[in-house]
Short mmCIF file of C-alpha atoms in Angstrom, two decimals:
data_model
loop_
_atom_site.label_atom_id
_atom_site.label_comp_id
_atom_site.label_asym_id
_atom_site.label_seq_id
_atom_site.Cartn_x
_atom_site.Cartn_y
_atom_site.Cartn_z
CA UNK A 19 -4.86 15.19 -28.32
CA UNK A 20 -2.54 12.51 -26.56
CA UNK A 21 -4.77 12.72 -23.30
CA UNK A 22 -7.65 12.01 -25.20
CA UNK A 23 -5.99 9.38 -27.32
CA UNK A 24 -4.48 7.35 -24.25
CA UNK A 25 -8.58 7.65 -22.34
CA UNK A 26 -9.95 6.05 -26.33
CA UNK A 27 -7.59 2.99 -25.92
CA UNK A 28 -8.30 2.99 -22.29
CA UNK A 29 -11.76 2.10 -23.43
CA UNK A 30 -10.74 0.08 -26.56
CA UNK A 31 -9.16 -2.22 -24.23
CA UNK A 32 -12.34 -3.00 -22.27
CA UNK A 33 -11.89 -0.28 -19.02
CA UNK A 34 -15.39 1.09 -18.00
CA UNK A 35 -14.74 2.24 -14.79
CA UNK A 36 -13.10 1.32 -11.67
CA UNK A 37 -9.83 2.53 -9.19
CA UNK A 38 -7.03 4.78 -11.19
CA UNK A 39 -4.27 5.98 -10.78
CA UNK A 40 -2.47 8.70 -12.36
CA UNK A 41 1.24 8.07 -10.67
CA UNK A 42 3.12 11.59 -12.04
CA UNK A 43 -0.16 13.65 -12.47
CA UNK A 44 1.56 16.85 -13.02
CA UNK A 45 -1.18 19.58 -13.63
CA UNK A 46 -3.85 17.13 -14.15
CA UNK A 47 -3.69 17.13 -17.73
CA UNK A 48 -4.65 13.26 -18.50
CA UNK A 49 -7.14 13.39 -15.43
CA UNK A 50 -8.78 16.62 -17.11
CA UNK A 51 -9.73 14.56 -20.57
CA UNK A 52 -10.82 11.85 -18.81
CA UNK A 53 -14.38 10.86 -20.13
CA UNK A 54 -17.59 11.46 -17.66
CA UNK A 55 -18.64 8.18 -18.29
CA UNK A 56 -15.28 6.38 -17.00
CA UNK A 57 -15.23 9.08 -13.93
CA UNK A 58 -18.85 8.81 -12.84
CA UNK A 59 -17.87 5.06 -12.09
CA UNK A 60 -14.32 5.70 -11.12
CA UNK A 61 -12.82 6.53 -8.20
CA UNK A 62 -9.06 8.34 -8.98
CA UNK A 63 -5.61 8.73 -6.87
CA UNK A 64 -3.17 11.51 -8.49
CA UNK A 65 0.42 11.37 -6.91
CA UNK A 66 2.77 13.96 -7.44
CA UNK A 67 5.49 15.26 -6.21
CA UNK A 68 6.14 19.15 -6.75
CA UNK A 69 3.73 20.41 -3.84
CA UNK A 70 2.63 23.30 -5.53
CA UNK A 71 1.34 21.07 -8.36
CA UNK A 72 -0.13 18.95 -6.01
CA UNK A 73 -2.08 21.89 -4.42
CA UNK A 74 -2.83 22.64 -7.32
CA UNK A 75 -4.74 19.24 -8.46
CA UNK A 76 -5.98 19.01 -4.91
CA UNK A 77 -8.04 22.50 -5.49
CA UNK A 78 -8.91 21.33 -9.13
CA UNK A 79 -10.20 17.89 -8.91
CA UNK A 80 -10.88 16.90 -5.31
CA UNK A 81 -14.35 18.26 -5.43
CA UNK A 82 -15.21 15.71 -7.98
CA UNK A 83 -13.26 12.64 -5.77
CA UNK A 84 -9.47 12.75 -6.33
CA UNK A 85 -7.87 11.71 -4.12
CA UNK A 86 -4.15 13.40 -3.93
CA UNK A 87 -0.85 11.89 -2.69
CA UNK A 88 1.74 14.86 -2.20
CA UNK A 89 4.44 13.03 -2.99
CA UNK A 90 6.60 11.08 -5.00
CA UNK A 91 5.49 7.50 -6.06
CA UNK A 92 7.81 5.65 -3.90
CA UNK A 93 7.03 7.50 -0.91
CA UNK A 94 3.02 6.95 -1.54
CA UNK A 95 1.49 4.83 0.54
CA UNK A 96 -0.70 3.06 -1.96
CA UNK A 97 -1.91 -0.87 -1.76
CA UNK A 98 -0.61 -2.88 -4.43
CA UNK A 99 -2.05 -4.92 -6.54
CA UNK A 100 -6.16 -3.28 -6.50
CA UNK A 101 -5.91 -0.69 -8.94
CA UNK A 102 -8.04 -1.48 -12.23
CA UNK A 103 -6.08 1.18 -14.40
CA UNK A 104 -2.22 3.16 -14.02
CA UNK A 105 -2.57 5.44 -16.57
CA UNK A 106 -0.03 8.86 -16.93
CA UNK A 107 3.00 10.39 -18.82
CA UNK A 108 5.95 9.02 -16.48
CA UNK A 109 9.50 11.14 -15.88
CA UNK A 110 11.75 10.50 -18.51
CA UNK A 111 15.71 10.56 -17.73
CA UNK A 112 18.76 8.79 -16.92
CA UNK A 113 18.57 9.27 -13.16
CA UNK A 114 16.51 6.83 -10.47
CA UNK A 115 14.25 7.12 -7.81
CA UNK A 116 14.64 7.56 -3.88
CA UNK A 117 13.44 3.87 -4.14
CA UNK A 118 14.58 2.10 -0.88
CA UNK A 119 13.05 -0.97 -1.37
CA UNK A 120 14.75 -4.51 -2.38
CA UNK A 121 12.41 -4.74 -5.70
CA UNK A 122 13.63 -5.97 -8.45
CA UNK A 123 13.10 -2.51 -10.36
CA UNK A 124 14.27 -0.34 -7.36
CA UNK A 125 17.14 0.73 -9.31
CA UNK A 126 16.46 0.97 -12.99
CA UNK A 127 15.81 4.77 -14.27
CA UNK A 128 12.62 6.25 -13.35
CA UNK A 129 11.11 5.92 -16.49
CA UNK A 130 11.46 2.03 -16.29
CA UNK A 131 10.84 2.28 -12.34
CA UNK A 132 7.25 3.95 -13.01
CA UNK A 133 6.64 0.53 -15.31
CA UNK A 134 7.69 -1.69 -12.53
CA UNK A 135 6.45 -0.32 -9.69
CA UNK A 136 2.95 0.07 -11.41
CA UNK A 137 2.80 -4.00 -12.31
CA UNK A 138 2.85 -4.18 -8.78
CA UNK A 139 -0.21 -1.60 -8.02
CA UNK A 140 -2.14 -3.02 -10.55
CA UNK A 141 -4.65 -5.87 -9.99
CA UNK A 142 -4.06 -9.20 -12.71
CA UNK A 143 -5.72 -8.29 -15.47
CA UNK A 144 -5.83 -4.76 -14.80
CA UNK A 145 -4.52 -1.84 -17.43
CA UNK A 146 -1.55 0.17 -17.57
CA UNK A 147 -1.30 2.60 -20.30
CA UNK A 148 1.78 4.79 -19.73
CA UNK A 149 3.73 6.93 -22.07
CA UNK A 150 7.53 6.69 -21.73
CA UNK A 151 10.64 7.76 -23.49
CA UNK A 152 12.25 5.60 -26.40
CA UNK A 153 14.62 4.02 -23.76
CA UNK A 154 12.32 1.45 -22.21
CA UNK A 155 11.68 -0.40 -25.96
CA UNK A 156 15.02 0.89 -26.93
CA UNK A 157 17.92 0.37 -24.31
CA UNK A 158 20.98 -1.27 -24.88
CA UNK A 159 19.79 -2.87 -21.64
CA UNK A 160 17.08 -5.28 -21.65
CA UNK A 161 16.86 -5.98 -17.90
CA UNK A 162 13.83 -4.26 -17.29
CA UNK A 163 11.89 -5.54 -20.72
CA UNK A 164 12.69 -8.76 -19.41
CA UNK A 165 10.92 -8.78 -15.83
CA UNK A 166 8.47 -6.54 -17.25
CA UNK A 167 7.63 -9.45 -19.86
CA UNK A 168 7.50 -11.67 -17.63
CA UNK A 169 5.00 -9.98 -15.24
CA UNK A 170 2.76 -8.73 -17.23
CA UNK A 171 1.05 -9.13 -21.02
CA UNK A 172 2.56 -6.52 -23.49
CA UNK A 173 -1.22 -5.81 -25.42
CA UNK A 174 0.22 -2.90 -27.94
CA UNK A 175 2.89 0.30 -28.43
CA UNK A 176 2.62 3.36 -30.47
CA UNK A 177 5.32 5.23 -31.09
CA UNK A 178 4.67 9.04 -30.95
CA UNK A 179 6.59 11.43 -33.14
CA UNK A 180 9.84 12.90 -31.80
CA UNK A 181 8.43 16.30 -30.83
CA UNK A 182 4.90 15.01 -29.82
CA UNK A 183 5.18 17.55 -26.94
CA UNK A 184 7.30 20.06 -28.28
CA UNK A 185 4.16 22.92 -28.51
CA UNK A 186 2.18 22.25 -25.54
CA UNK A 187 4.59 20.74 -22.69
CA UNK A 188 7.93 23.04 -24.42
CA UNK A 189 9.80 19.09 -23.95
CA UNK A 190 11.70 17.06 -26.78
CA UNK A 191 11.37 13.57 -26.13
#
């Protein structure tokens, strides 16, 4: 349900095609519900970093175009600022990335990082439709709202209920 709900405001937003990229694919699950109409006109990058998962998605979706970075996100060697759409379910937690670069969000917490790091692999105007943990609207910290405000247009949240993925994924967030 929340794969197919983040593709309909993909599309509510204007996005009919054009480079993605999942940055935490996992399984594929978000990739899966994509509509054909978006992917017939898309061309799609997964990263992720478990390599079994990655093996996984590589045997599932590369016959239709993925391309798969085995890998985590800061180690992916991906051109910034051409993507049309960042679109995923990002790691939640209090812990950072291997992030070695002087960026200005190399050292928040990942979930925050993911955020930053895709305003910078996103084109201007481009989409990024992520979901996140409470913390990035919620921190006592407001470090990363602030760049993040000021480098890109906030268009719309939704908060999901506390145990949105409770059934399927077996997480509380």
């Amino acid at each position: 349900v929340v794969s197919k709900a983040l593709w309909d405001i993909v599309e509510r937003l204007g996005f009919k095609g054009g480079l993605v990229l999942e940055p935490a694919a996992g399984g594929g699950h978000i990739i899966a519900h994509m509509p054909t109409h978006l992917a017939e006109k898309s061309d799609v990058t997964a990263v992720e970093i478990d390599p079994i998962t990655a093996s996984m998605l590589e045997t599932n979706f590369a016959p239709y175009g993925l391309q798969v970075h085995a890998c985590g996100l800061e180690d992916a060697k991906l051109p910034a600022g051409v993507f049309d759409l960042v679109i995923g379910n990002v790691p939640f937690g209090k812990f950072k990335t291997n992030d070695t670069t002087k960026a200005s969000y190399s050292d928040w917490s990942i979930h925050n990082w993911f955020f930053g790091k895709s305003v910078d692999l996103v084109r201007p105007g481009g989409l990024i439709v992520l979901i996140t943990t409470t913390s990035t609207m919620d921190s006592a910290t407001s470090v990363h709202r602030s760049w993040l405000g000021a480098h890109a247009d906030l268009l719309g949240a939704i908060r999901l209920p506390t145990m949105a993925f409770e059934t399927f994924a077996g997480t509380s967030a």
